[in-house]
PDB file of C-alpha atoms in Angstrom:
ATOM      1  CA  MET A   1      93.045  40.921  35.685  1.00  0.00           C
ATOM      2  CA  ARG A   2      91.383  42.533  32.692  1.00  0.00           C
ATOM      3  CA  ALA A   3      93.322  40.145  30.441  1.00  0.00           C
ATOM      4  CA  VAL A   4      91.706  37.067  31.971  1.00  0.00           C
ATOM      5  CA  ILE A   5      88.223  38.431  32.727  1.00  0.00           C
ATOM      6  CA  VAL A   6      86.134  37.577  29.674  1.00  0.00           C
ATOM      7  CA  ASP A   7      82.940  39.142  30.996  1.00  0.00           C
ATOM      8  CA  CYS A   8      81.640  40.519  34.291  1.00  0.00           C
ATOM      9  CA  ALA A   9      78.060  41.667  34.827  1.00  0.00           C
ATOM     10  CA  ILE A  10      75.340  42.035  37.450  1.00  0.00           C
ATOM     11  CA  TYR A  11      71.971  40.471  36.671  1.00  0.00           C
ATOM     12  CA  ARG A  12      68.955  41.883  38.470  1.00  0.00           C
ATOM     13  CA  ASP A  13      65.511  40.369  37.963  1.00  0.00           C
ATOM     14  CA  GLY A  14      66.830  38.414  34.974  1.00  0.00           C
ATOM     15  CA  ARG A  15      68.262  41.412  33.162  1.00  0.00           C
ATOM     16  CA  ARG A  16      71.798  42.622  32.752  1.00  0.00           C
ATOM     17  CA  THR A  17      72.529  45.918  34.487  1.00  0.00           C
ATOM     18  CA  GLU A  18      75.477  48.234  34.628  1.00  0.00           C
ATOM     19  CA  GLY A  19      77.537  47.932  37.777  1.00  0.00           C
ATOM     20  CA  PRO A  20      80.889  48.921  39.246  1.00  0.00           C
ATOM     21  CA  ALA A  21      83.952  48.147  37.143  1.00  0.00           C
ATOM     22  CA  ASP A  22      85.642  46.437  40.087  1.00  0.00           C
ATOM     23  CA  PHE A  23      84.219  42.941  40.645  1.00  0.00           C
ATOM     24  CA  SER A  24      84.620  43.330  44.429  1.00  0.00           C
ATOM     25  CA  ASP A  25      82.325  46.356  44.475  1.00  0.00           C
ATOM     26  CA  ALA A  26      80.000  44.621  42.000  1.00  0.00           C
ATOM     27  CA  LEU A  27      79.633  41.635  44.337  1.00  0.00           C
ATOM     28  CA  ASP A  28      78.828  43.899  47.293  1.00  0.00           C
ATOM     29  CA  GLU A  29      76.189  45.663  45.217  1.00  0.00           C
ATOM     30  CA  ALA A  30      74.625  42.388  44.076  1.00  0.00           C
ATOM     31  CA  ARG A  31      74.424  41.103  47.647  1.00  0.00           C
ATOM     32  CA  ALA A  32      73.072  44.399  48.951  1.00  0.00           C
ATOM     33  CA  THR A  33      70.006  44.334  46.720  1.00  0.00           C
ATOM     34  CA  GLY A  34      69.131  40.711  47.483  1.00  0.00           C
ATOM     35  CA  ASP A  35      67.539  40.009  44.096  1.00  0.00           C
ATOM     36  CA  ALA A  36      70.690  40.150  41.941  1.00  0.00           C
ATOM     37  CA  PHE A  37      73.817  38.126  41.318  1.00  0.00           C
ATOM     38  CA  LEU A  38      77.232  38.661  39.778  1.00  0.00           C
ATOM     39  CA  TRP A  39      78.508  36.473  36.929  1.00  0.00           C
ATOM     40  CA  ILE A  40      82.229  36.721  36.207  1.00  0.00           C
ATOM     41  CA  GLY A  41      83.952  34.663  33.519  1.00  0.00           C
ATOM     42  CA  LEU A  42      87.698  33.952  33.517  1.00  0.00           C
ATOM     43  CA  HIS A  43      89.922  32.369  30.870  1.00  0.00           C
ATOM     44  CA  GLU A  44      93.023  30.452  31.999  1.00  0.00           C
ATOM     45  CA  PRO A  45      93.934  32.674  34.966  1.00  0.00           C
ATOM     46  CA  THR A  46      97.263  32.368  36.743  1.00  0.00           C
ATOM     47  CA  ALA A  47      97.491  31.524  40.426  1.00  0.00           C
ATOM     48  CA  ASP A  48      98.005  35.174  41.379  1.00  0.00           C
ATOM     49  CA  GLU A  49      95.172  36.390  39.172  1.00  0.00           C
ATOM     50  CA  PHE A  50      92.719  33.813  40.440  1.00  0.00           C
ATOM     51  CA  GLY A  51      93.875  34.375  44.002  1.00  0.00           C
ATOM     52  CA  HIS A  52      92.215  37.813  44.037  1.00  0.00           C
ATOM     53  CA  VAL A  53      88.919  36.283  42.908  1.00  0.00           C
ATOM     54  CA  ALA A  54      89.185  33.389  45.369  1.00  0.00           C
ATOM     55  CA  ASP A  55      89.758  35.741  48.301  1.00  0.00           C
ATOM     56  CA  GLU A  56      86.855  37.990  47.366  1.00  0.00           C
ATOM     57  CA  PHE A  57      84.377  35.146  46.824  1.00  0.00           C
ATOM     58  CA  SER A  58      85.707  33.017  49.720  1.00  0.00           C
ATOM     59  CA  LEU A  59      86.356  30.016  47.490  1.00  0.00           C
ATOM     60  CA  HIS A  60      87.712  26.872  49.083  1.00  0.00           C
ATOM     61  CA  PRO A  61      91.481  26.365  48.593  1.00  0.00           C
ATOM     62  CA  LEU A  62      91.005  22.816  47.282  1.00  0.00           C
ATOM     63  CA  ALA A  63      88.490  24.032  44.683  1.00  0.00           C
ATOM     64  CA  VAL A  64      90.843  26.860  43.716  1.00  0.00           C
ATOM     65  CA  GLU A  65      93.673  24.364  43.231  1.00  0.00           C
ATOM     66  CA  ASP A  66      91.459  22.193  41.004  1.00  0.00           C
ATOM     67  CA  ALA A  67      90.354  25.213  38.979  1.00  0.00           C
ATOM     68  CA  LEU A  68      93.946  26.177  38.236  1.00  0.00           C
ATOM     69  CA  LYS A  69      94.989  22.654  37.191  1.00  0.00           C
ATOM     70  CA  ALA A  70      93.296  21.872  33.886  1.00  0.00           C
ATOM     71  CA  HIS A  71      93.428  18.092  34.318  1.00  0.00           C
ATOM     72  CA  GLN A  72      90.308  17.325  36.333  1.00  0.00           C
ATOM     73  CA  ARG A  73      87.570  14.736  35.925  1.00  0.00           C
ATOM     74  CA  PRO A  74      83.970  15.953  35.771  1.00  0.00           C
ATOM     75  CA  LYS A  75      82.761  16.205  39.357  1.00  0.00           C
ATOM     76  CA  LEU A  76      80.602  18.050  41.877  1.00  0.00           C
ATOM     77  CA  GLU A  77      81.992  19.295  45.198  1.00  0.00           C
ATOM     78  CA  VAL A  78      80.047  21.031  47.963  1.00  0.00           C
ATOM     79  CA  TYR A  79      81.861  23.469  50.250  1.00  0.00           C
ATOM     80  CA  ASP A  80      80.662  25.771  52.998  1.00  0.00           C
ATOM     81  CA  ASP A  81      80.432  28.912  50.875  1.00  0.00           C
ATOM     82  CA  SER A  82      80.134  27.588  47.328  1.00  0.00           C
ATOM     83  CA  LEU A  83      79.305  24.746  44.992  1.00  0.00           C
ATOM     84  CA  PHE A  84      82.067  23.616  42.615  1.00  0.00           C
ATOM     85  CA  VAL A  85      81.307  21.804  39.346  1.00  0.00           C
ATOM     86  CA  VAL A  86      83.805  20.606  36.734  1.00  0.00           C
ATOM     87  CA  LEU A  87      82.655  20.002  33.144  1.00  0.00           C
ATOM     88  CA  LYS A  88      84.647  18.860  30.113  1.00  0.00           C
ATOM     89  CA  PRO A  89      83.297  20.275  26.837  1.00  0.00           C
ATOM     90  CA  VAL A  90      84.048  18.206  23.733  1.00  0.00           C
ATOM     91  CA  VAL A  91      84.937  19.729  20.359  1.00  0.00           C
ATOM     92  CA  TYR A  92      84.774  17.932  17.005  1.00  0.00           C
ATOM     93  CA  GLU A  93      87.157  19.213  14.319  1.00  0.00           C
ATOM     94  CA  PRO A  94      85.738  18.388  10.851  1.00  0.00           C
ATOM     95  CA  GLU A  95      89.008  19.165   9.057  1.00  0.00           C
ATOM     96  CA  SER A  96      90.913  16.415  10.866  1.00  0.00           C
ATOM     97  CA  ASP A  97      87.954  14.303  12.073  1.00  0.00           C
ATOM     98  CA  ALA A  98      89.442  14.616  15.564  1.00  0.00           C
ATOM     99  CA  VAL A  99      87.953  15.088  19.030  1.00  0.00           C
ATOM    100  CA  SER A 100      89.466  17.431  21.605  1.00  0.00           C
ATOM    101  CA  THR A 101      88.352  18.394  25.106  1.00  0.00           C
ATOM    102  CA  GLY A 102      88.564  21.513  27.224  1.00  0.00           C
ATOM    103  CA  GLU A 103      87.742  22.154  30.870  1.00  0.00           C
ATOM    104  CA  LEU A 104      85.120  24.362  32.441  1.00  0.00           C
ATOM    105  CA  MET A 105      84.862  25.024  36.164  1.00  0.00           C
ATOM    106  CA  VAL A 106      81.767  26.631  37.675  1.00  0.00           C
ATOM    107  CA  PHE A 107      81.520  28.122  41.175  1.00  0.00           C
ATOM    108  CA  ILE A 108      78.106  29.178  42.443  1.00  0.00           C
ATOM    109  CA  GLY A 109      77.376  30.650  45.827  1.00  0.00           C
ATOM    110  CA  ASP A 110      75.662  33.530  47.568  1.00  0.00           C
ATOM    111  CA  SER A 111      74.728  35.900  44.726  1.00  0.00           C
ATOM    112  CA  PHE A 112      77.610  34.969  42.448  1.00  0.00           C
ATOM    113  CA  VAL A 113      78.695  32.694  39.602  1.00  0.00           C
ATOM    114  CA  VAL A 114      82.361  32.306  38.681  1.00  0.00           C
ATOM    115  CA  THR A 115      83.300  30.371  35.559  1.00  0.00           C
ATOM    116  CA  VAL A 116      86.875  29.385  34.706  1.00  0.00           C
ATOM    117  CA  ARG A 117      87.612  28.124  31.201  1.00  0.00           C
ATOM    118  CA  HIS A 118      90.673  26.185  30.054  1.00  0.00           C
ATOM    119  CA  GLY A 119      91.157  25.374  26.392  1.00  0.00           C
ATOM    120  CA  GLU A 120      88.607  25.844  23.640  1.00  0.00           C
ATOM    121  CA  GLY A 121      85.098  24.590  23.103  1.00  0.00           C
ATOM    122  CA  ALA A 122      83.344  25.970  26.190  1.00  0.00           C
ATOM    123  CA  PRO A 123      79.985  27.413  25.068  1.00  0.00           C
ATOM    124  CA  LEU A 124      79.958  30.213  27.653  1.00  0.00           C
ATOM    125  CA  ARG A 125      79.478  33.106  25.260  1.00  0.00           C
ATOM    126  CA  THR A 126      76.531  31.389  23.580  1.00  0.00           C
ATOM    127  CA  VAL A 127      75.036  30.440  26.944  1.00  0.00           C
ATOM    128  CA  ARG A 128      75.330  33.985  28.282  1.00  0.00           C
ATOM    129  CA  GLU A 129      73.729  35.466  25.165  1.00  0.00           C
ATOM    130  CA  ARG A 130      70.902  32.919  25.275  1.00  0.00           C
ATOM    131  CA  LEU A 131      70.210  33.547  28.950  1.00  0.00           C
ATOM    132  CA  GLU A 132      70.259  37.313  28.508  1.00  0.00           C
ATOM    133  CA  ALA A 133      67.604  36.852  25.825  1.00  0.00           C
ATOM    134  CA  GLU A 134      65.439  34.847  28.284  1.00  0.00           C
ATOM    135  CA  PRO A 135      65.018  36.932  31.460  1.00  0.00           C
ATOM    136  CA  ALA A 136      62.382  34.535  32.810  1.00  0.00           C
ATOM    137  CA  VAL A 137      65.034  31.817  33.040  1.00  0.00           C
ATOM    138  CA  LEU A 138      67.848  34.065  34.202  1.00  0.00           C
ATOM    139  CA  ARG A 139      65.610  35.353  36.979  1.00  0.00           C
ATOM    140  CA  HIS A 140      66.235  32.115  38.877  1.00  0.00           C
ATOM    141  CA  GLY A 141      69.788  33.230  39.615  1.00  0.00           C
ATOM    142  CA  PRO A 142      73.014  31.179  39.725  1.00  0.00           C
ATOM    143  CA  THR A 143      71.073  27.908  39.477  1.00  0.00           C
ATOM    144  CA  ALA A 144      69.808  28.934  36.040  1.00  0.00           C
ATOM    145  CA  VAL A 145      73.369  29.651  34.904  1.00  0.00           C
ATOM    146  CA  LEU A 146      74.601  26.246  36.096  1.00  0.00           C
ATOM    147  CA  TYR A 147      71.697  24.510  34.367  1.00  0.00           C
ATOM    148  CA  ALA A 148      72.200  26.400  31.091  1.00  0.00           C
ATOM    149  CA  ILE A 149      75.938  25.643  31.019  1.00  0.00           C
ATOM    150  CA  SER A 150      75.385  21.943  31.800  1.00  0.00           C
ATOM    151  CA  ASP A 151      72.630  21.678  29.216  1.00  0.00           C
ATOM    152  CA  ALA A 152      74.767  23.303  26.500  1.00  0.00           C
ATOM    153  CA  VAL A 153      77.751  21.040  27.223  1.00  0.00           C
ATOM    154  CA  VAL A 154      75.654  17.848  27.250  1.00  0.00           C
ATOM    155  CA  ASP A 155      73.694  18.785  24.123  1.00  0.00           C
ATOM    156  CA  HIS A 156      76.993  19.299  22.329  1.00  0.00           C
ATOM    157  CA  TYR A 157      77.994  15.794  23.416  1.00  0.00           C
ATOM    158  CA  ILE A 158      75.055  14.461  21.406  1.00  0.00           C
ATOM    159  CA  ASP A 159      76.059  16.532  18.355  1.00  0.00           C
ATOM    160  CA  VAL A 160      79.647  15.277  18.513  1.00  0.00           C
ATOM    161  CA  ALA A 161      78.441  11.693  18.936  1.00  0.00           C
ATOM    162  CA  ALA A 162      76.359  12.098  15.764  1.00  0.00           C
ATOM    163  CA  GLU A 163      79.423  13.360  13.858  1.00  0.00           C
ATOM    164  CA  LEU A 164      81.462  10.408  15.082  1.00  0.00           C
ATOM    165  CA  GLN A 165      78.683   8.051  14.010  1.00  0.00           C
ATOM    166  CA  VAL A 166      78.959   9.382  10.446  1.00  0.00           C
ATOM    167  CA  ASP A 167      82.740   8.877  10.483  1.00  0.00           C
ATOM    168  CA  LEU A 168      82.267   5.365  11.844  1.00  0.00           C
ATOM    169  CA  GLU A 169      79.854   4.440   9.056  1.00  0.00           C
ATOM    170  CA  GLU A 170      82.375   5.680   6.477  1.00  0.00           C
ATOM    171  CA  MET A 171      85.124   3.631   8.098  1.00  0.00           C
ATOM    172  CA  GLU A 172      82.860   0.590   8.237  1.00  0.00           C
ATOM    173  CA  ALA A 173      82.109   0.890   4.522  1.00  0.00           C
ATOM    174  CA  GLU A 174      85.837   1.185   3.810  1.00  0.00           C
ATOM    175  CA  VAL A 175      86.716  -1.905   5.849  1.00  0.00           C
ATOM    176  CA  PHE A 176      84.061  -4.101   4.234  1.00  0.00           C
ATOM    177  CA  ALA A 177      84.505  -2.749   0.699  1.00  0.00           C
ATOM    178  CA  PRO A 178      85.603  -5.358  -1.888  1.00  0.00           C
ATOM    179  CA  GLY A 179      89.367  -5.301  -2.149  1.00  0.00           C
ATOM    180  CA  GLY A 180      89.670  -2.641   0.548  1.00  0.00           C
ATOM    181  CA  LYS A 181      92.509  -0.176   0.950  1.00  0.00           C
ATOM    182  CA  ASP A 182      95.869  -0.323   2.654  1.00  0.00           C
ATOM    183  CA  ALA A 183      95.372  -2.691   5.585  1.00  0.00           C
ATOM    184  CA  LYS A 184      98.037  -1.071   7.738  1.00  0.00           C
ATOM    185  CA  ASN A 185      96.555   2.410   7.236  1.00  0.00           C
ATOM    186  CA  THR A 186      93.046   1.162   8.005  1.00  0.00           C
ATOM    187  CA  ALA A 187      94.142  -0.461  11.252  1.00  0.00           C
ATOM    188  CA  ALA A 188      95.923   2.749  12.298  1.00  0.00           C
ATOM    189  CA  ARG A 189      92.779   4.763  11.597  1.00  0.00           C
ATOM    190  CA  ILE A 190      90.666   2.405  13.676  1.00  0.00           C
ATOM    191  CA  TYR A 191      93.062   2.675  16.621  1.00  0.00           C
ATOM    192  CA  THR A 192      93.132   6.484  16.301  1.00  0.00           C
ATOM    193  CA  PHE A 193      89.343   6.583  16.167  1.00  0.00           C
ATOM    194  CA  LYS A 194      89.145   4.353  19.243  1.00  0.00           C
ATOM    195  CA  ARG A 195      91.402   6.720  21.194  1.00  0.00           C
ATOM    196  CA  GLN A 196      89.141   9.632  20.271  1.00  0.00           C
ATOM    197  CA  VAL A 197      86.105   7.732  21.506  1.00  0.00           C
ATOM    198  CA  LEU A 198      87.998   6.957  24.710  1.00  0.00           C
ATOM    199  CA  GLU A 199      88.702  10.673  25.163  1.00  0.00           C
ATOM    200  CA  PHE A 200      84.996  11.328  24.658  1.00  0.00           C
ATOM    201  CA  ARG A 201      84.081   8.698  27.268  1.00  0.00           C
ATOM    202  CA  ARG A 202      86.449  10.271  29.787  1.00  0.00           C
ATOM    203  CA  ALA A 203      84.604  13.566  29.373  1.00  0.00           C
ATOM    204  CA  ALA A 204      81.012  12.332  29.335  1.00  0.00           C
ATOM    205  CA  GLY A 205      81.057   9.202  31.506  1.00  0.00           C
ATOM    206  CA  PRO A 206      82.118  10.668  34.886  1.00  0.00           C
ATOM    207  CA  LEU A 207      79.606  13.518  34.501  1.00  0.00           C
ATOM    208  CA  ALA A 208      76.677  11.134  35.062  1.00  0.00           C
ATOM    209  CA  ALA A 209      77.091  11.064  38.857  1.00  0.00           C
ATOM    210  CA  PRO A 210      77.208  14.884  39.312  1.00  0.00           C
ATOM    211  CA  MET A 211      74.151  15.352  37.074  1.00  0.00           C
ATOM    212  CA  ALA A 212      72.235  12.689  38.981  1.00  0.00           C
ATOM    213  CA  ARG A 213      73.144  14.422  42.217  1.00  0.00           C
ATOM    214  CA  LEU A 214      71.988  17.816  40.930  1.00  0.00           C
ATOM    215  CA  ALA A 215      68.738  16.196  39.812  1.00  0.00           C
ATOM    216  CA  GLY A 216      68.120  15.035  43.383  1.00  0.00           C
ATOM    217  CA  ALA A 217      67.349  16.996  46.510  1.00  0.00           C
ATOM    218  CA  GLY A 218      69.634  18.413  49.168  1.00  0.00           C
ATOM    219  CA  VAL A 219      72.314  20.105  47.040  1.00  0.00           C
ATOM    220  CA  PRO A 220      73.181  23.525  48.504  1.00  0.00           C
ATOM    221  CA  PHE A 221      72.897  26.645  46.343  1.00  0.00           C
ATOM    222  CA  VAL A 222      70.582  24.789  43.911  1.00  0.00           C
ATOM    223  CA  HIS A 223      66.853  25.528  43.956  1.00  0.00           C
ATOM    224  CA  GLU A 224      64.605  22.516  44.368  1.00  0.00           C
ATOM    225  CA  GLN A 225      62.475  23.760  41.470  1.00  0.00           C
ATOM    226  CA  ALA A 226      65.474  23.178  39.195  1.00  0.00           C
ATOM    227  CA  GLN A 227      65.526  19.421  39.810  1.00  0.00           C
ATOM    228  CA  PRO A 228      63.313  18.529  36.796  1.00  0.00           C
ATOM    229  CA  PHE A 229      65.598  20.556  34.526  1.00  0.00           C
ATOM    230  CA  PHE A 230      68.710  18.786  35.765  1.00  0.00           C
ATOM    231  CA  ARG A 231      66.908  15.458  35.332  1.00  0.00           C
ATOM    232  CA  ASP A 232      66.386  16.411  31.699  1.00  0.00           C
ATOM    233  CA  VAL A 233      70.117  17.137  31.369  1.00  0.00           C
ATOM    234  CA  SER A 234      70.850  13.799  33.040  1.00  0.00           C
ATOM    235  CA  ASP A 235      68.591  12.004  30.538  1.00  0.00           C
ATOM    236  CA  HIS A 236      70.391  13.661  27.619  1.00  0.00           C
ATOM    237  CA  LEU A 237      73.728  12.706  29.154  1.00  0.00           C
ATOM    238  CA  THR A 238      72.597   9.078  29.450  1.00  0.00           C
ATOM    239  CA  ARG A 239      71.700   9.140  25.778  1.00  0.00           C
ATOM    240  CA  ALA A 240      75.108  10.562  24.860  1.00  0.00           C
ATOM    241  CA  ASN A 241      76.906   7.951  26.987  1.00  0.00           C
ATOM    242  CA  GLU A 242      74.917   5.156  25.345  1.00  0.00           C
ATOM    243  CA  GLN A 243      75.883   6.480  21.918  1.00  0.00           C
ATOM    244  CA  VAL A 244      79.547   6.620  22.875  1.00  0.00           C
ATOM    245  CA  GLU A 245      79.459   3.094  24.310  1.00  0.00           C
ATOM    246  CA  GLY A 246      77.811   1.897  21.103  1.00  0.00           C
ATOM    247  CA  LEU A 247      80.550   3.543  19.056  1.00  0.00           C
ATOM    248  CA  ASP A 248      83.212   1.872  21.173  1.00  0.00           C
ATOM    249  CA  ARG A 249      81.617  -1.575  20.766  1.00  0.00           C
ATOM    250  CA  LEU A 250      81.236  -1.123  17.015  1.00  0.00           C
ATOM    251  CA  LEU A 251      84.852  -0.037  16.715  1.00  0.00           C
ATOM    252  CA  SER A 252      85.954  -3.178  18.538  1.00  0.00           C
ATOM    253  CA  ASP A 253      83.821  -5.295  16.200  1.00  0.00           C
ATOM    254  CA  ILE A 254      85.156  -3.497  13.121  1.00  0.00           C
ATOM    255  CA  LEU A 255      88.734  -3.960  14.306  1.00  0.00           C
ATOM    256  CA  SER A 256      88.125  -7.683  14.887  1.00  0.00           C
ATOM    257  CA  ALA A 257      86.508  -8.022  11.447  1.00  0.00           C
ATOM    258  CA  HIS A 258      89.402  -6.142   9.842  1.00  0.00           C
ATOM    259  CA  LEU A 259      91.988  -8.385  11.500  1.00  0.00           C
ATOM    260  CA  ALA A 260      89.996 -11.460  10.434  1.00  0.00           C
ATOM    261  CA  GLN A 261      89.918 -10.168   6.855  1.00  0.00           C
ATOM    262  CA  MET A 262      93.671  -9.650   6.963  1.00  0.00           C
ATOM    263  CA  GLY A 263      94.083 -13.256   8.132  1.00  0.00           C
ATOM    264  CA  VAL A 264      91.872 -14.548   5.321  1.00  0.00           C
ATOM    265  CA  ARG A 265      93.774 -12.515   2.746  1.00  0.00           C
ATOM    266  CA  GLN A 266      97.075 -13.811   4.053  1.00  0.00           C
ATOM    267  CA  ASN A 267      95.772 -17.379   3.822  1.00  0.00           C
ATOM    268  CA  ASP A 268      94.677 -16.762   0.238  1.00  0.00           C
ATOM    269  CA  ASP A 269      98.095 -15.380  -0.603  1.00  0.00           C
ATOM    270  CA  MET A 270      99.802 -18.364   0.996  1.00  0.00           C
ATOM    271  CA  ARG A 271      97.621 -20.792  -0.960  1.00  0.00           C
ATOM    272  CA  LYS A 272      98.458 -19.034  -4.213  1.00  0.00           C
ATOM    273  CA  ILE A 273     102.164 -19.082  -3.420  1.00  0.00           C
ATOM    274  CA  SER A 274     101.971 -22.761  -2.475  1.00  0.00           C
ATOM    275  CA  ALA A 275     100.107 -23.605  -5.695  1.00  0.00           C
ATOM    276  CA  TRP A 276     102.664 -21.844  -7.901  1.00  0.00           C
ATOM    277  CA  ALA A 277     105.491 -23.442  -5.931  1.00  0.00           C
ATOM    278  CA  ALA A 278     103.953 -26.913  -6.472  1.00  0.00           C
ATOM    279  CA  MET A 279     103.607 -26.276 -10.212  1.00  0.00           C
ATOM    280  CA  ALA A 280     107.246 -25.187 -10.355  1.00  0.00           C
ATOM    281  CA  ALA A 281     108.430 -28.175  -8.299  1.00  0.00           C
ATOM    282  CA  VAL A 282     107.208 -30.877 -10.751  1.00  0.00           C
ATOM    283  CA  PRO A 283     109.242 -29.779 -13.831  1.00  0.00           C
ATOM    284  CA  THR A 284     112.167 -28.943 -11.543  1.00  0.00           C
ATOM    285  CA  MET A 285     112.131 -32.523 -10.204  1.00  0.00           C
ATOM    286  CA  VAL A 286     111.908 -34.100 -13.666  1.00  0.00           C
ATOM    287  CA  ALA A 287     114.629 -31.841 -15.059  1.00  0.00           C
ATOM    288  CA  GLY A 288     116.782 -32.593 -12.033  1.00  0.00           C
ATOM    289  CA  ILE A 289     116.477 -36.351 -12.541  1.00  0.00           C
ATOM    290  CA  TYR A 290     117.366 -36.183 -16.223  1.00  0.00           C
ATOM    291  CA  GLY A 291     120.174 -33.801 -15.470  1.00  0.00           C
ATOM    292  CA  MET A 292     122.113 -36.494 -13.579  1.00  0.00           C
ATOM    293  CA  ASN A 293     125.311 -37.665 -15.243  1.00  0.00           C
ATOM    294  CA  PHE A 294     124.645 -41.428 -15.438  1.00  0.00           C
ATOM    295  CA  ASP A 295     125.278 -43.667 -18.464  1.00  0.00           C
ATOM    296  CA  HIS A 296     122.392 -46.031 -17.946  1.00  0.00           C
ATOM    297  CA  MET A 297     119.075 -44.108 -17.763  1.00  0.00           C
ATOM    298  CA  PRO A 298     115.670 -44.875 -19.375  1.00  0.00           C
ATOM    299  CA  GLU A 299     115.167 -43.316 -22.781  1.00  0.00           C
ATOM    300  CA  LEU A 300     118.609 -41.702 -22.598  1.00  0.00           C
ATOM    301  CA  HIS A 301     119.374 -42.464 -26.233  1.00  0.00           C
ATOM    302  CA  TRP A 302     115.802 -42.392 -27.474  1.00  0.00           C
ATOM    303  CA  VAL A 303     115.199 -39.883 -30.307  1.00  0.00           C
ATOM    304  CA  TRP A 304     111.891 -38.698 -28.886  1.00  0.00           C
ATOM    305  CA  GLY A 305     113.096 -38.671 -25.275  1.00  0.00           C
ATOM    306  CA  TYR A 306     113.616 -34.889 -24.972  1.00  0.00           C
ATOM    307  CA  PRO A 307     110.226 -33.893 -26.498  1.00  0.00           C
ATOM    308  CA  ALA A 308     108.507 -36.536 -24.367  1.00  0.00           C
ATOM    309  CA  VAL A 309     110.027 -35.214 -21.150  1.00  0.00           C
ATOM    310  CA  VAL A 310     109.128 -31.604 -22.027  1.00  0.00           C
ATOM    311  CA  LEU A 311     105.591 -32.704 -22.883  1.00  0.00           C
ATOM    312  CA  LEU A 312     105.385 -34.611 -19.589  1.00  0.00           C
ATOM    313  CA  MET A 313     106.421 -31.546 -17.610  1.00  0.00           C
ATOM    314  CA  ALA A 314     103.939 -29.311 -19.458  1.00  0.00           C
ATOM    315  CA  ALA A 315     101.119 -31.809 -18.929  1.00  0.00           C
ATOM    316  CA  ALA A 316     101.910 -32.047 -15.196  1.00  0.00           C
ATOM    317  CA  VAL A 317     101.950 -28.266 -14.786  1.00  0.00           C
ATOM    318  CA  ILE A 318      98.681 -27.835 -16.723  1.00  0.00           C
ATOM    319  CA  GLY A 319      97.055 -30.587 -14.677  1.00  0.00           C
ATOM    320  CA  LEU A 320      98.098 -29.009 -11.381  1.00  0.00           C
ATOM    321  CA  HIS A 321      96.959 -25.590 -12.543  1.00  0.00           C
ATOM    322  CA  ARG A 322      93.485 -26.908 -13.366  1.00  0.00           C
ATOM    323  CA  LEU A 323      93.307 -28.744 -10.043  1.00  0.00           C
ATOM    324  CA  PHE A 324      94.256 -25.663  -7.984  1.00  0.00           C
ATOM    325  CA  LYS A 325      91.925 -23.500 -10.054  1.00  0.00           C
ATOM    326  CA  HIS A 326      89.052 -25.869  -9.385  1.00  0.00           C
ATOM    327  CA  ARG A 327      89.699 -25.770  -5.629  1.00  0.00           C
ATOM    328  CA  GLY A 328      89.908 -21.983  -5.562  1.00  0.00           C
ATOM    329  CA  TRP A 329      93.596 -21.694  -4.792  1.00  0.00           C
ATOM    330  CA  LEU A 330      94.286 -19.636  -7.898  1.00  0.00           C
TER     331      LEU A 330
END
């Protein structure tokens, strides 16, 4: 168990205190005092490892199953002895300009908070340090922990959305730059970017309903005084979702513009090819006619016949070239 327990501490009156090493004894001590709670953090526990925690904290079997399977949508579930919240933190990797998601499950109940982290990107260490530096906030118990975690995850959504906006502006400038770059590579980048935005939407979009529910009344294990704070988180989440939706719409527009540009460039190329083919067809036709093996042909025995035909072909080609140039085909 020590391998998966990231941190375990009792908080009394908003301050961290030393407690028993065994989390079972620590929970009994927190409940005995009445003004304390236990916060235990786990990282990717196995079924057996998490089973000990689930039995001690009386966690619902369905919530335990969801916590072990790291493929959940953001949601809020209310059980008899606990409240279960699933969050999906988003991480932006500047080296590869890629977006990845993790999973964070939070159980809150009678004098306890249990957090289960899968993957990277969960801001639990930062949240714990920030709360320990603000005893006035931590004094509100498990509700304060749930609010701080939700606020940190949603605020990071906004930061990631801002990073993606910068990447989108760079891609937009590349697509509309004169000449442009490799069309196939640009289209692949747009599709890759769109998949990253879709991954972002899957993390942030479904979280709107749980945050709205926490901002309302009647949610067990959540103090009514915390409703304004969860409303603030919900407002920030709405802002992040609007940014992500805007990115998705702009990507669709950029992709359509890029495909239209490719069509225009292909039409230009076809016009140029057609113009050069027309200029080549005229002398080919004249040379083909005079290459026929007939005895009776105009100017066949004329001294100036050959120079006249060559001059005629050159004049026709020059005339066509000027015509196509004037119409913008060349």
